[in-house]
CSV table of C-alpha atoms and ligand atoms in Angstrom, one decimal:
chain,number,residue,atom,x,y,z
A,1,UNK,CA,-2.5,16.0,32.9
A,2,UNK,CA,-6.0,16.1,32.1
A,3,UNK,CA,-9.0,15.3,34.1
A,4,UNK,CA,-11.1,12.5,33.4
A,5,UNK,CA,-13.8,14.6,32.7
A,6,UNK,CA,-11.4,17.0,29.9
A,7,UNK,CA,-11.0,13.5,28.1
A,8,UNK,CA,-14.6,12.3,27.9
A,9,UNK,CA,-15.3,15.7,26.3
A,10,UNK,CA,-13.5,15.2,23.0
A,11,UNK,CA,-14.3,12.9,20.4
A,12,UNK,CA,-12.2,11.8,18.0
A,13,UNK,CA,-12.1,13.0,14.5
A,14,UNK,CA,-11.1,10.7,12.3
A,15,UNK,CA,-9.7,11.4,8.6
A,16,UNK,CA,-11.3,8.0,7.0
A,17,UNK,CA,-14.4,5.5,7.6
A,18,UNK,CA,-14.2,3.4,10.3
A,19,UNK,CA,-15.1,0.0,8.2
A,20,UNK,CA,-12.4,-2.3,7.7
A,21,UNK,CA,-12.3,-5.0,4.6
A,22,UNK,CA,-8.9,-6.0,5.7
A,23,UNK,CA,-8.5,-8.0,9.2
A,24,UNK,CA,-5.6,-8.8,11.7
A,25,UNK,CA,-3.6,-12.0,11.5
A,26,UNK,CA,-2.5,-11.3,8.1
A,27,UNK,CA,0.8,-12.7,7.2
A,28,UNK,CA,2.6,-9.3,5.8
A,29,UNK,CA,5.9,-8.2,7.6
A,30,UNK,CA,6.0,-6.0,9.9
A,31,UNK,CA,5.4,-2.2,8.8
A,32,UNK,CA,4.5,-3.8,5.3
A,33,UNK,CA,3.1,-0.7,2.8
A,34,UNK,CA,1.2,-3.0,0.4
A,35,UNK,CA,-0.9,-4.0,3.1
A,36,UNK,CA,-1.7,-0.1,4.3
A,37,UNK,CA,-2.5,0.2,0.5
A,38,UNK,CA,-5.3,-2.6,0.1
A,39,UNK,CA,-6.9,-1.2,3.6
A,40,UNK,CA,-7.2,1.9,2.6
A,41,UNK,CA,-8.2,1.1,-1.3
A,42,UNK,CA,-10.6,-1.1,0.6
A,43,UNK,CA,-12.0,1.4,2.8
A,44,UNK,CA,-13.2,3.5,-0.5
A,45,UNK,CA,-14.3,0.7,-2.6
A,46,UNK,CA,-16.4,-0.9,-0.4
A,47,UNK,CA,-18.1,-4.4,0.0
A,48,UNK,CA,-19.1,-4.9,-3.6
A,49,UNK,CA,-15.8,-5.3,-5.1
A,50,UNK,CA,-14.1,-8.4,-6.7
A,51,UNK,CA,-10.1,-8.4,-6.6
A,52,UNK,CA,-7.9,-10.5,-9.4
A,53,UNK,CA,-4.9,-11.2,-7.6
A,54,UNK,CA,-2.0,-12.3,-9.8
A,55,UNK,CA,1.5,-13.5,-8.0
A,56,UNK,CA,3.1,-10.9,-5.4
A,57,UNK,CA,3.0,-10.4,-2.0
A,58,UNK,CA,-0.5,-10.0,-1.7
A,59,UNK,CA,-1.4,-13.5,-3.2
A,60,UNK,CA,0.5,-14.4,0.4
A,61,UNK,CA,-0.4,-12.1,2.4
A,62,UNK,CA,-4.0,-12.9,2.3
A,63,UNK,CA,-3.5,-16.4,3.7
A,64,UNK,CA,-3.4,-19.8,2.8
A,65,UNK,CA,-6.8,-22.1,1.5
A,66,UNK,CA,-9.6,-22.2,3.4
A,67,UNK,CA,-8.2,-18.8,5.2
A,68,UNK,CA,-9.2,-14.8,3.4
A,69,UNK,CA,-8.0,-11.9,5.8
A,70,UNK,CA,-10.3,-10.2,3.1
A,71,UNK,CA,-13.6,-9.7,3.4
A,72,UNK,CA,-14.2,-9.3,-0.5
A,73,UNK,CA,-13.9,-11.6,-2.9
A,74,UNK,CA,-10.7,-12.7,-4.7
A,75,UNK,CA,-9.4,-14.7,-7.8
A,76,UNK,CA,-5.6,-15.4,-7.2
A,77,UNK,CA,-4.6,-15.6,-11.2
A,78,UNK,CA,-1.2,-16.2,-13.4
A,79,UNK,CA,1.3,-13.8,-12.7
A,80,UNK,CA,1.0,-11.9,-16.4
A,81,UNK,CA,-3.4,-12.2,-16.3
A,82,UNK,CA,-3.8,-9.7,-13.9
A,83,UNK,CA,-5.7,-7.7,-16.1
A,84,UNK,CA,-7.2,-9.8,-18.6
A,85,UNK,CA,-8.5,-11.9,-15.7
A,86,UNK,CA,-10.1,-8.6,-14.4
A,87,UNK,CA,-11.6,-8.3,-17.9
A,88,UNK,CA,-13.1,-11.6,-18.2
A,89,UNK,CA,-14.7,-11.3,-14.3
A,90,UNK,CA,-16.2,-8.1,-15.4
A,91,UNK,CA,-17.6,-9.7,-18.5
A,92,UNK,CA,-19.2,-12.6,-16.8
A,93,UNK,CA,-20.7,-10.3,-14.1
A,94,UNK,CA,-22.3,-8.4,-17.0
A,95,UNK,CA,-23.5,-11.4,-18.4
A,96,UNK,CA,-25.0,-12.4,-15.3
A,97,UNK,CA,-26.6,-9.0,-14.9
A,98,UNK,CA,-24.4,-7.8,-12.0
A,99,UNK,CA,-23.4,-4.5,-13.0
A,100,UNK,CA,-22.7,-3.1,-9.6
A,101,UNK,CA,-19.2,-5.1,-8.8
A,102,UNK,CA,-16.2,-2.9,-8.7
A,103,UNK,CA,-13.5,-5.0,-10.6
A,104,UNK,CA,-9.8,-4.7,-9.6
A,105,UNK,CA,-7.1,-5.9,-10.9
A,106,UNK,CA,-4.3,-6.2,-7.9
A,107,UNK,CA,-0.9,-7.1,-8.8
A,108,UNK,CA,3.0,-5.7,-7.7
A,109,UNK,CA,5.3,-3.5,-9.8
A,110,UNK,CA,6.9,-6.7,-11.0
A,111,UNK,CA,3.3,-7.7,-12.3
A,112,UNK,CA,2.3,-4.3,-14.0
A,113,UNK,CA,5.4,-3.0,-15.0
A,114,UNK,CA,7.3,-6.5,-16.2
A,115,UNK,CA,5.3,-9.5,-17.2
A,116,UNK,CA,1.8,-8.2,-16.7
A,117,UNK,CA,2.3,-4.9,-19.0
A,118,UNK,CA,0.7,-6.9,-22.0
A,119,UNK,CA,-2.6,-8.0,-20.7
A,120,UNK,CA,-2.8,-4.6,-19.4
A,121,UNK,CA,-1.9,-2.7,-22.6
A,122,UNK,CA,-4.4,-4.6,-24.1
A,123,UNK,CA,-7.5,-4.0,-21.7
A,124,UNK,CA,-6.6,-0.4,-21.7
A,125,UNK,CA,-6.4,-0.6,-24.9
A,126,UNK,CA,-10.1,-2.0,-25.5
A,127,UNK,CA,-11.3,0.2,-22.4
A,128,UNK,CA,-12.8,-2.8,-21.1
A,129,UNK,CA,-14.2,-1.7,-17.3
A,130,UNK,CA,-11.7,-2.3,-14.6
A,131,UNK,CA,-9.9,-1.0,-12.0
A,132,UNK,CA,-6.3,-1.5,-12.5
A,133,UNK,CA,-4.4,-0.8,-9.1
A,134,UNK,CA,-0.5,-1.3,-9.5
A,135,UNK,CA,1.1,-1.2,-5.4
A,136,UNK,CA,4.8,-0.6,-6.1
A,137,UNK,CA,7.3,-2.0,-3.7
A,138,UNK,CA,9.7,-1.3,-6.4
A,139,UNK,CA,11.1,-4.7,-6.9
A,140,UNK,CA,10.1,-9.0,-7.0
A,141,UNK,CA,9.7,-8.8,-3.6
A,142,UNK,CA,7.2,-12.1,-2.8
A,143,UNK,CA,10.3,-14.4,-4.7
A,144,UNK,CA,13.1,-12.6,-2.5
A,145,UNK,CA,14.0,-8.9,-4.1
A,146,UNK,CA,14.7,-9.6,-7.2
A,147,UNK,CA,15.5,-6.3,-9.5
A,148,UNK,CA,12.0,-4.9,-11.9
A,149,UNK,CA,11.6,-2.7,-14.1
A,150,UNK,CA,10.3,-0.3,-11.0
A,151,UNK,CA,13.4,-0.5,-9.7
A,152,UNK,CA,15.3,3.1,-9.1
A,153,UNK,CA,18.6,4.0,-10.1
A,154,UNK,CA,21.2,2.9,-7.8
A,155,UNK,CA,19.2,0.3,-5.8
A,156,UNK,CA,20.3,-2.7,-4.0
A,157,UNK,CA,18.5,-6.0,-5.3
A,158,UNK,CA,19.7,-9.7,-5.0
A,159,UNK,CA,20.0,-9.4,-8.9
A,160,UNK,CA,21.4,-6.0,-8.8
A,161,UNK,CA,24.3,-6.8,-6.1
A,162,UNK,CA,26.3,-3.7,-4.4
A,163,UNK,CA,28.9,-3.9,-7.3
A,164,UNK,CA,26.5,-3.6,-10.3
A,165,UNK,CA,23.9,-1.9,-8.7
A,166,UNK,CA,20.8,-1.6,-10.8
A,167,UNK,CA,22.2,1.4,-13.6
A,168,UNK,CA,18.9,2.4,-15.5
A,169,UNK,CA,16.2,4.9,-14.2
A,170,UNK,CA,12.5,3.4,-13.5
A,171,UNK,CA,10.2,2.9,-16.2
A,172,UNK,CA,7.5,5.7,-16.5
A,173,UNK,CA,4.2,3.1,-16.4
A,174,UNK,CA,2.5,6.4,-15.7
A,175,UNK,CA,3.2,7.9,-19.7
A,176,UNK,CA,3.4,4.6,-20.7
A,177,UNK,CA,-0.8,4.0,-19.3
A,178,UNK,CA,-1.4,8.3,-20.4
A,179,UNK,CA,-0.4,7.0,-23.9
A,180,UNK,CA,-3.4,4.4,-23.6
A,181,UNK,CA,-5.9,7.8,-23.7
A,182,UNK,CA,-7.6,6.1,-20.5
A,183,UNK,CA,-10.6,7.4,-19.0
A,184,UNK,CA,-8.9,8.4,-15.3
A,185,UNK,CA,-5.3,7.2,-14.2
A,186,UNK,CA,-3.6,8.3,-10.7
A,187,UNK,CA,-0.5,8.1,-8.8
A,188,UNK,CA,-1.0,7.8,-4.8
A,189,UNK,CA,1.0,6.7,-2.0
A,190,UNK,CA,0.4,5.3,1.6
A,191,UNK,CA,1.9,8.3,3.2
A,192,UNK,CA,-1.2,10.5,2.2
A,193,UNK,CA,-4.3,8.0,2.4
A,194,UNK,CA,-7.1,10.6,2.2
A,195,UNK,CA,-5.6,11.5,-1.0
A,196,UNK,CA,-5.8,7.8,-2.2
A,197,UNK,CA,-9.1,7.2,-0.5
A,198,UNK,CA,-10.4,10.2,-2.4
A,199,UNK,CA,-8.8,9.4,-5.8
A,200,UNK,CA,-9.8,5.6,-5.4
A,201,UNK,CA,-13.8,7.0,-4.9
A,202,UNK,CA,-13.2,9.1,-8.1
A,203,UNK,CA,-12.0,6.1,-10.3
A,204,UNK,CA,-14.5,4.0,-8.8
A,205,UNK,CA,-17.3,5.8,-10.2
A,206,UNK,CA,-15.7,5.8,-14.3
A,207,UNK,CA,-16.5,3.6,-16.4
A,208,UNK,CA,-13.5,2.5,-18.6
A,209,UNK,CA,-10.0,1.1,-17.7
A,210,UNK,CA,-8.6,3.0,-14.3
A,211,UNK,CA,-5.3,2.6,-13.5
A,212,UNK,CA,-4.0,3.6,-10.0
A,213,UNK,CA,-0.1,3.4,-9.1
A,214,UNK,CA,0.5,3.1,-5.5
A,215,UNK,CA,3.9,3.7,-4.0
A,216,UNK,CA,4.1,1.4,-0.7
A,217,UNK,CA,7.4,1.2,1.1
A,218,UNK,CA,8.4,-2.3,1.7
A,219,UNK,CA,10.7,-2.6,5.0
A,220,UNK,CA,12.3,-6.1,4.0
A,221,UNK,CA,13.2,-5.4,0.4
A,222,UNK,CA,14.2,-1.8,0.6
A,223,UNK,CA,16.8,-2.8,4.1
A,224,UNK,CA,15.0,0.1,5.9
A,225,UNK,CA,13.0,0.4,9.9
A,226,UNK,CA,9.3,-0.9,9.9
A,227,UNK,CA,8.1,2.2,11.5
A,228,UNK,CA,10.0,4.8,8.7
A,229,UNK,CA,7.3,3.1,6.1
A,230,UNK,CA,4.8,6.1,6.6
A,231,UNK,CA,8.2,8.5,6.8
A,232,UNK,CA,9.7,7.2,3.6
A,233,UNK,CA,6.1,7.2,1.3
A,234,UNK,CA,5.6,11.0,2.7
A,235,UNK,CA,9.4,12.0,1.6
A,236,UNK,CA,9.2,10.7,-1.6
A,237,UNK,CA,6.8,13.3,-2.5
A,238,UNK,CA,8.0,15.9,-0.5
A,239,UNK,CA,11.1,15.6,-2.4
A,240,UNK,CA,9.4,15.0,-6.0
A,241,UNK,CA,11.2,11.1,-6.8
A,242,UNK,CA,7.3,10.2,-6.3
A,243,UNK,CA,4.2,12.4,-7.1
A,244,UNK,CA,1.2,13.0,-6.5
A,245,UNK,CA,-1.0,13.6,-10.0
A,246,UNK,CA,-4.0,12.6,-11.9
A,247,UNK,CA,-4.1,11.7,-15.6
A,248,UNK,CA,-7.7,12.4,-17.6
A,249,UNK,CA,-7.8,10.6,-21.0
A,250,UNK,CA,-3.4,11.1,-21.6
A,251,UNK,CA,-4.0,14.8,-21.5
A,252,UNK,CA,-5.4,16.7,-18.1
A,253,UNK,CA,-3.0,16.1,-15.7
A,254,UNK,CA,-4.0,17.6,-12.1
A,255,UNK,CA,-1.4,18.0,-9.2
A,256,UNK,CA,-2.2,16.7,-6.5
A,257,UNK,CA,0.0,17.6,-3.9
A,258,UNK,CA,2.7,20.3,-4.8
A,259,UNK,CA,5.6,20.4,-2.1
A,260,UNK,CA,6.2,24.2,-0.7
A,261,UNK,CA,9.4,23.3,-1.0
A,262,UNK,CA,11.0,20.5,-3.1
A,263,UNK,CA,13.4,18.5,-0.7
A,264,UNK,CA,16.9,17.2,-1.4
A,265,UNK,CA,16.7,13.5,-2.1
A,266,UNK,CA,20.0,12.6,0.7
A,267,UNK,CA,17.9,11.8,3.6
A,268,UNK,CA,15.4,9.8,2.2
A,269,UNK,CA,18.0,7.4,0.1
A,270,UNK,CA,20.0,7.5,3.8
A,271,UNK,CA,17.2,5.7,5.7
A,272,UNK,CA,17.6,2.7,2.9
A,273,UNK,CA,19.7,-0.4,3.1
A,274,UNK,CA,19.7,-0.6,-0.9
A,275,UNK,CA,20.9,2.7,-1.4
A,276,UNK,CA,23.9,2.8,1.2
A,277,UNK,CA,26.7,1.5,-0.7
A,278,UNK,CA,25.9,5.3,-3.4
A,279,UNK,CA,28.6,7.7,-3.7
A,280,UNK,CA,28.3,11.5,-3.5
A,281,UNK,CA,28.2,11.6,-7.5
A,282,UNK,CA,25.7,8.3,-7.7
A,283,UNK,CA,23.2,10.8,-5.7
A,284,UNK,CA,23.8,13.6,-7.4
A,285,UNK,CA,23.6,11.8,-10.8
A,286,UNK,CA,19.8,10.8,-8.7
A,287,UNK,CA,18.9,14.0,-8.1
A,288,UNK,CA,19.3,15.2,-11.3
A,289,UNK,CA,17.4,12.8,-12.7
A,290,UNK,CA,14.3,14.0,-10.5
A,291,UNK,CA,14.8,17.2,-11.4
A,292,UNK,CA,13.9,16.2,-14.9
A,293,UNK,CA,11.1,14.4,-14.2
A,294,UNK,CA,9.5,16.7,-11.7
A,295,UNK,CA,10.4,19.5,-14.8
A,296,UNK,CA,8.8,17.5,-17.0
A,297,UNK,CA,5.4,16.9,-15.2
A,298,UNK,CA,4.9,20.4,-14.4
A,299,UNK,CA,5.0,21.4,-18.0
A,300,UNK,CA,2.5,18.9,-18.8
A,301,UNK,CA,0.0,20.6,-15.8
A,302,UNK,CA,1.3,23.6,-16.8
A,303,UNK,CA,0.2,23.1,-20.5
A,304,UNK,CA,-3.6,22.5,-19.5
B,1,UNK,CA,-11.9,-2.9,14.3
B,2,UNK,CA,-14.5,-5.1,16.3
B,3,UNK,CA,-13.3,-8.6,15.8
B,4,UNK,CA,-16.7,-9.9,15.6
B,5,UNK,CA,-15.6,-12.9,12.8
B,6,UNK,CA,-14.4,-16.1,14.6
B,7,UNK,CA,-10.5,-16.6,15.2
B,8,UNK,CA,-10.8,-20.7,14.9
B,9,UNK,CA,-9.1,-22.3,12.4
B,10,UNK,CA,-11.4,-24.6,10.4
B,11,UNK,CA,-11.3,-28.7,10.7
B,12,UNK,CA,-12.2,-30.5,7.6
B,13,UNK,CA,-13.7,-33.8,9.2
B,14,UNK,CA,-13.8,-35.4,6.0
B,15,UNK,CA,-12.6,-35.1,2.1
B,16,UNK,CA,-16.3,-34.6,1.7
B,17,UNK,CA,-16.4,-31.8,3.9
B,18,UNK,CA,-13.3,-29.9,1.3
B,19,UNK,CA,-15.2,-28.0,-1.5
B,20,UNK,CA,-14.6,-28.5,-4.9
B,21,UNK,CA,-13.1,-25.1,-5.3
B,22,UNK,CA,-10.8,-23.8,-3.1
B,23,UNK,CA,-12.5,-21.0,-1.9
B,24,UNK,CA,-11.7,-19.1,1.4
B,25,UNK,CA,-14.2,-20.3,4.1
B,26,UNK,CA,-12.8,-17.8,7.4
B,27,UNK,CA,-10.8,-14.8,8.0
B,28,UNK,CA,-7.4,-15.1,9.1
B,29,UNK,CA,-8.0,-13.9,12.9
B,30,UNK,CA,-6.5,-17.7,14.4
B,31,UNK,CA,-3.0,-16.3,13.4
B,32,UNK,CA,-2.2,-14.1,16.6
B,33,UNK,CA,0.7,-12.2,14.9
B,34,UNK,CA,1.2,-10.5,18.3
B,35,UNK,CA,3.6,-13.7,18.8
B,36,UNK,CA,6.0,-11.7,16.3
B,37,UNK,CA,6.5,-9.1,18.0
B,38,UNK,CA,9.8,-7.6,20.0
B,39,UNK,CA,8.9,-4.8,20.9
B,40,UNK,CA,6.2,-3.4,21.8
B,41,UNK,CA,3.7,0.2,21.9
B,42,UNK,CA,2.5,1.3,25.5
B,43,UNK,CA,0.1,4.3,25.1
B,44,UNK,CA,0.3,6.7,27.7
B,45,UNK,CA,-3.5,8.0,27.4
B,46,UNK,CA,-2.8,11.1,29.7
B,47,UNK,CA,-0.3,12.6,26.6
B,48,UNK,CA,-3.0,11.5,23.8
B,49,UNK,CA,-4.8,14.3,21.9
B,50,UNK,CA,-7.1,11.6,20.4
B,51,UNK,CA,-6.2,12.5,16.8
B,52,UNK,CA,-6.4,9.0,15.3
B,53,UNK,CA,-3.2,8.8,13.7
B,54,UNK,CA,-1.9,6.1,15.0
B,55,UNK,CA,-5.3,4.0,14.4
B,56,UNK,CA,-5.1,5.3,10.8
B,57,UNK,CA,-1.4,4.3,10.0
B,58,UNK,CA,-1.4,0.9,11.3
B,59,UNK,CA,-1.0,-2.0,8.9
B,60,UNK,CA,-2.3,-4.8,11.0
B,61,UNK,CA,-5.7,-3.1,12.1
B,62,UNK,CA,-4.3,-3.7,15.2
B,63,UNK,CA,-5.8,-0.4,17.4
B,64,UNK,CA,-9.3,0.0,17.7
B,65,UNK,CA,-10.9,3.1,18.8
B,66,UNK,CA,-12.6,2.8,21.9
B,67,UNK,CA,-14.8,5.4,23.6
B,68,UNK,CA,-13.4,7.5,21.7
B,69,UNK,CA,-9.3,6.3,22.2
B,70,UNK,CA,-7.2,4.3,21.0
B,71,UNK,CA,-6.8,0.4,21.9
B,72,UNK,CA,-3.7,-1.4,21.1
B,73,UNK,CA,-4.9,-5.3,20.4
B,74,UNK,CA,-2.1,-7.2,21.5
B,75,UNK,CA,-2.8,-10.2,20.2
B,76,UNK,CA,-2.3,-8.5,16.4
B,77,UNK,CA,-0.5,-6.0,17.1
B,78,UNK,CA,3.2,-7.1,15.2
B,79,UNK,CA,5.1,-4.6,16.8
B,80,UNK,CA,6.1,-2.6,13.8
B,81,UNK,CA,6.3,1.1,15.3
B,82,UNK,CA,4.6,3.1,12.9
B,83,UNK,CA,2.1,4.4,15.2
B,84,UNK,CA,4.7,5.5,17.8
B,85,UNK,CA,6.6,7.0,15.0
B,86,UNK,CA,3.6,8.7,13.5
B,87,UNK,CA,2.2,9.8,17.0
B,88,UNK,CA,2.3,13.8,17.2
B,89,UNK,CA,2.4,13.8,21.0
B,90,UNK,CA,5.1,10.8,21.1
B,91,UNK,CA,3.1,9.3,23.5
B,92,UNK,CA,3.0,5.9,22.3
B,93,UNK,CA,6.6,3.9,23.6
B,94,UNK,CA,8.0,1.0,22.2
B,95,UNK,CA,9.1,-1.3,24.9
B,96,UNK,CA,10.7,-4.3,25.4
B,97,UNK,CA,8.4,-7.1,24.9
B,98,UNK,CA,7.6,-9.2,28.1
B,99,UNK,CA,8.0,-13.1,27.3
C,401,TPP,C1,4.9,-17.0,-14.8
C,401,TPP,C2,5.5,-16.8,-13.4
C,401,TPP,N1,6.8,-16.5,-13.3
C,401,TPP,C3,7.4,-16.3,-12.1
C,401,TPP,C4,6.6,-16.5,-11.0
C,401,TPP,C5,7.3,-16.4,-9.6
C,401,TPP,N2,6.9,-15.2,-8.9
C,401,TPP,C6,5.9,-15.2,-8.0
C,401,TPP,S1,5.6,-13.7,-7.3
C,401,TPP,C7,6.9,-13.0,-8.1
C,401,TPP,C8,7.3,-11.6,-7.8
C,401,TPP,C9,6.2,-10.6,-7.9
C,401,TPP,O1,6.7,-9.3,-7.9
C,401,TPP,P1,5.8,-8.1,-7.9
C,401,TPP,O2,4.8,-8.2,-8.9
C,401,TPP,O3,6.6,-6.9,-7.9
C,401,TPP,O4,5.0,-8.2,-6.5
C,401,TPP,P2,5.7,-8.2,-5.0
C,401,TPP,O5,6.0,-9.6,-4.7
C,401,TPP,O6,6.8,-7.3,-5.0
C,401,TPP,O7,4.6,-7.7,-4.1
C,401,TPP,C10,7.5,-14.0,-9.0
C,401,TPP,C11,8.7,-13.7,-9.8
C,401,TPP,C12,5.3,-16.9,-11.1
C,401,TPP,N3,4.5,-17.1,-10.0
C,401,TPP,N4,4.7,-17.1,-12.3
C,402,SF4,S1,8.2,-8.3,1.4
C,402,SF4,FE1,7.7,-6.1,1.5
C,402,SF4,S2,5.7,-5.9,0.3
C,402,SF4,FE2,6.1,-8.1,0.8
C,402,SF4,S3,4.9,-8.4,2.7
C,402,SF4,FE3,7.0,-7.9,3.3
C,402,SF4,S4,7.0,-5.7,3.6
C,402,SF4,FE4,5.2,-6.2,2.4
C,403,SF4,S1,3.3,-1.3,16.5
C,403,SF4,FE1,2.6,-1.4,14.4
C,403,SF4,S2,1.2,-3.2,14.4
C,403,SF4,FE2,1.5,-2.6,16.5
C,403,SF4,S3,-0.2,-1.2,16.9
C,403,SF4,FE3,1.6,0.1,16.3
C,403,SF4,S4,1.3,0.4,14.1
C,403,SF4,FE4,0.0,-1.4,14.7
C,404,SF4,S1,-1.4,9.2,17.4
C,404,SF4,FE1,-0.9,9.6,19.6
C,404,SF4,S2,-2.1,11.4,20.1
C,404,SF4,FE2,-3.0,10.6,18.2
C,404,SF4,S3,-4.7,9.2,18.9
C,404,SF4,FE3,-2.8,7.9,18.7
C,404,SF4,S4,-1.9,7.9,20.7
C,404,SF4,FE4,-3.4,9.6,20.7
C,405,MG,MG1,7.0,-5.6,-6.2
């Protein structure tokens, strides 16, 4: 036990700012990643910063008319305008002379990936000046789990039922956005936010199309505990199914975090509802299939 | 975080009083989420090495640091156990909520 006067001697030391853009009485679940993921983008981006909100979780989480449990401004748009709508914003700020505003587009992995992908092939594309921020739960989770194209191998959705379980890998967004030649493009996660925080400074200051890719565990969709959230983002890049990298213009790419030593994936698909009903072979079939990937992206950092 | 914005919920006394948008007039703070909750995190100060971990991993911005520890706010706080999960020490408990 320590004295009174032992405890008024420390201070804390605390890894990120103390501001908070992001209030209590949102209406997330409990242990809800996304969330994690707009404080801490928040935290880095600061006041001046418009959001374009397209239809997910988010566009729910923030609260219903006349209520914001943000403190910057947001346009909820269409589901697939995510990023043209981020686009346009930016445009009309220029014309207005406001060239300060940090522009984001905010959507899911059901909005990037699926039905959003055009608008933001074509602002990368153009380069036009935004801040594209994809948080991946890894499914439709806002309408009720519905399988996306970020969907893993093997997982449990309501449209991928236990006996056809969802049978092709996730789409790589991130070679699909390094193909675009964009300016800066990162992967982070919730389980390492002073990594995010730091990466979302760096895109913040680039002019050109950013795109960030956020992993945030999502308790309700992916059947596991609220409190493994933080366990569950840190595993998946301990074990490689979700790194850490940055992307420079399609070619630099920059580890961010390399594991001392690569986990298996068992434990981490263990502490998953969706992933319960896999057999031995269905994990090992997995596990390959990181393999590859996490080859694959070492020879591209390797190779600059 | 200092809750220094107002937790009322806001009273349109008239259709005039709507605006023309619908833009967001006050935070969320009149939604005590704490009424969620089952279970629920005890700090046991004596045990805490004031790292900030919990404060930092907490998705409802629901523990405040206070001369220089942590605060649980109970009327937020959803009960999701991530900071007694995430705790070093393990000095945070979940208990059985009171009702
Ligand atoms: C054009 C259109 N199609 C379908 C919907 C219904 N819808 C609203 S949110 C949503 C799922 C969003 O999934 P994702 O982008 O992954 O975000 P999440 O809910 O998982 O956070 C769907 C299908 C819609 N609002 N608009
Ligand atoms: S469904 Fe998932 S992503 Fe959506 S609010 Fe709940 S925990 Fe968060
Ligand atoms: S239980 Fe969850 S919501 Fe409550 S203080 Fe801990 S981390 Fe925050
Ligand atoms: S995580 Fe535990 S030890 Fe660290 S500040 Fe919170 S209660 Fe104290
Ligand atoms: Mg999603």
């Amino acid at each position: 036990m320590k004295s009174e006067a032992q405890k008024k001697e420390r201070t804390m030391k605390l890894s990120l700012p103390t501001e908070e853009l992001m209030s209590s009485g949102n209406l997330a679940c409990q242990g809800c990643g996304a969330t994690l993921a707009m404080r801490y983008v928040l935290k880095a981006l600061g006041q001046k910063t418009a959001l374009c909100i397209p239809a997910c979780c988010w566009s729910v989480i923030d609260g219903p008319f006349p209520y914001s449990t943000l403190d910057v401004p947001i346009f909820h748009c269409a589901f697939e305008t995510a990023a043209s709508s981020a686009a346009g914003l930016k445009a009309g700020l220029e014309m207005v002379g406001d060239t300060e505003t940090t522009v984001v587009a905010w959507a899911g992995d059901g909005g990037t990936f699926d039905i959003g992908i055009q608008a933001l092939s074509g602002a990368a594309e153009r380069n036009d000046d935004i801040l594209y921020i994809c948080y991946d739960n890894e499914a439709y989770m806002n309408t009720g789990i519905q399988r996306s194209s970020a969907t893993p191998y093997g997982a449990w959705t309501t449209t991928t039922p236990v006996k056809h379980f969802k049978n092709r890998p996730k789409k790589d967004i991130d070679a699909i956005m390094a193909a675009h030649r964009i300016p800066y493009q990162a992967t982070a996660s919730i389980g390492y936010p002073e990594d995010l925080y730091k990466k979302t400074k760096k895109a913040k200051e680039i002019k050109g199309t950013r795109f960030m890719h956020i992993y945030a565990p999502c308790p309700s969709g992916w059947k596991s505990r609220p409190e493994d959230t933080i366990k569950l983002a840190r595993m998946a890049v301990q074990n490689c199914v979700f790194p850490l990298y940055e992307v420079e213009f399609g070619e630099k790419y920059t580890l961010n975090i390399k594991p001392r030593e690569k986990k298996p994936i068992d434990d981490y698909l263990k502490l998953q509802g969706r992933f319960h009903h896999l057999t031995e072979e269905h994990i090992k079939m997995i596990q390959e299939e990181v393999d590859r990937n996490w080859g694959r992206l070492l020879r591209r950092v390797d190779a600059c | 975080m200092k809750q220094k914005k107002k937790a009322e919920k806001i009273i349109f006394e008239s259709e005039k009083d709507v605006p023309l948008m619908p833009i967001s007039l006050g935070p969320m703070l009149w939604n005590r989420t704490g009424a969620w909750r089952n279970i629920r995190p005890e700090i046991n100060l004596t045990e805490c090495i004031q790292c900030g971990i919990c404060w930092k991993f907490c998705p409802d911005v629901a523990i405040a640091i206070e001369n220089e520890f942590p605060v649980i706010d109970y009327d937020y706080c959803k009960g999701c156990g991530i900071c007694a999960e995430e705790c070093p020490t393990k000095c945070i408990a979940m208990v059985e909520e009171r009702k």
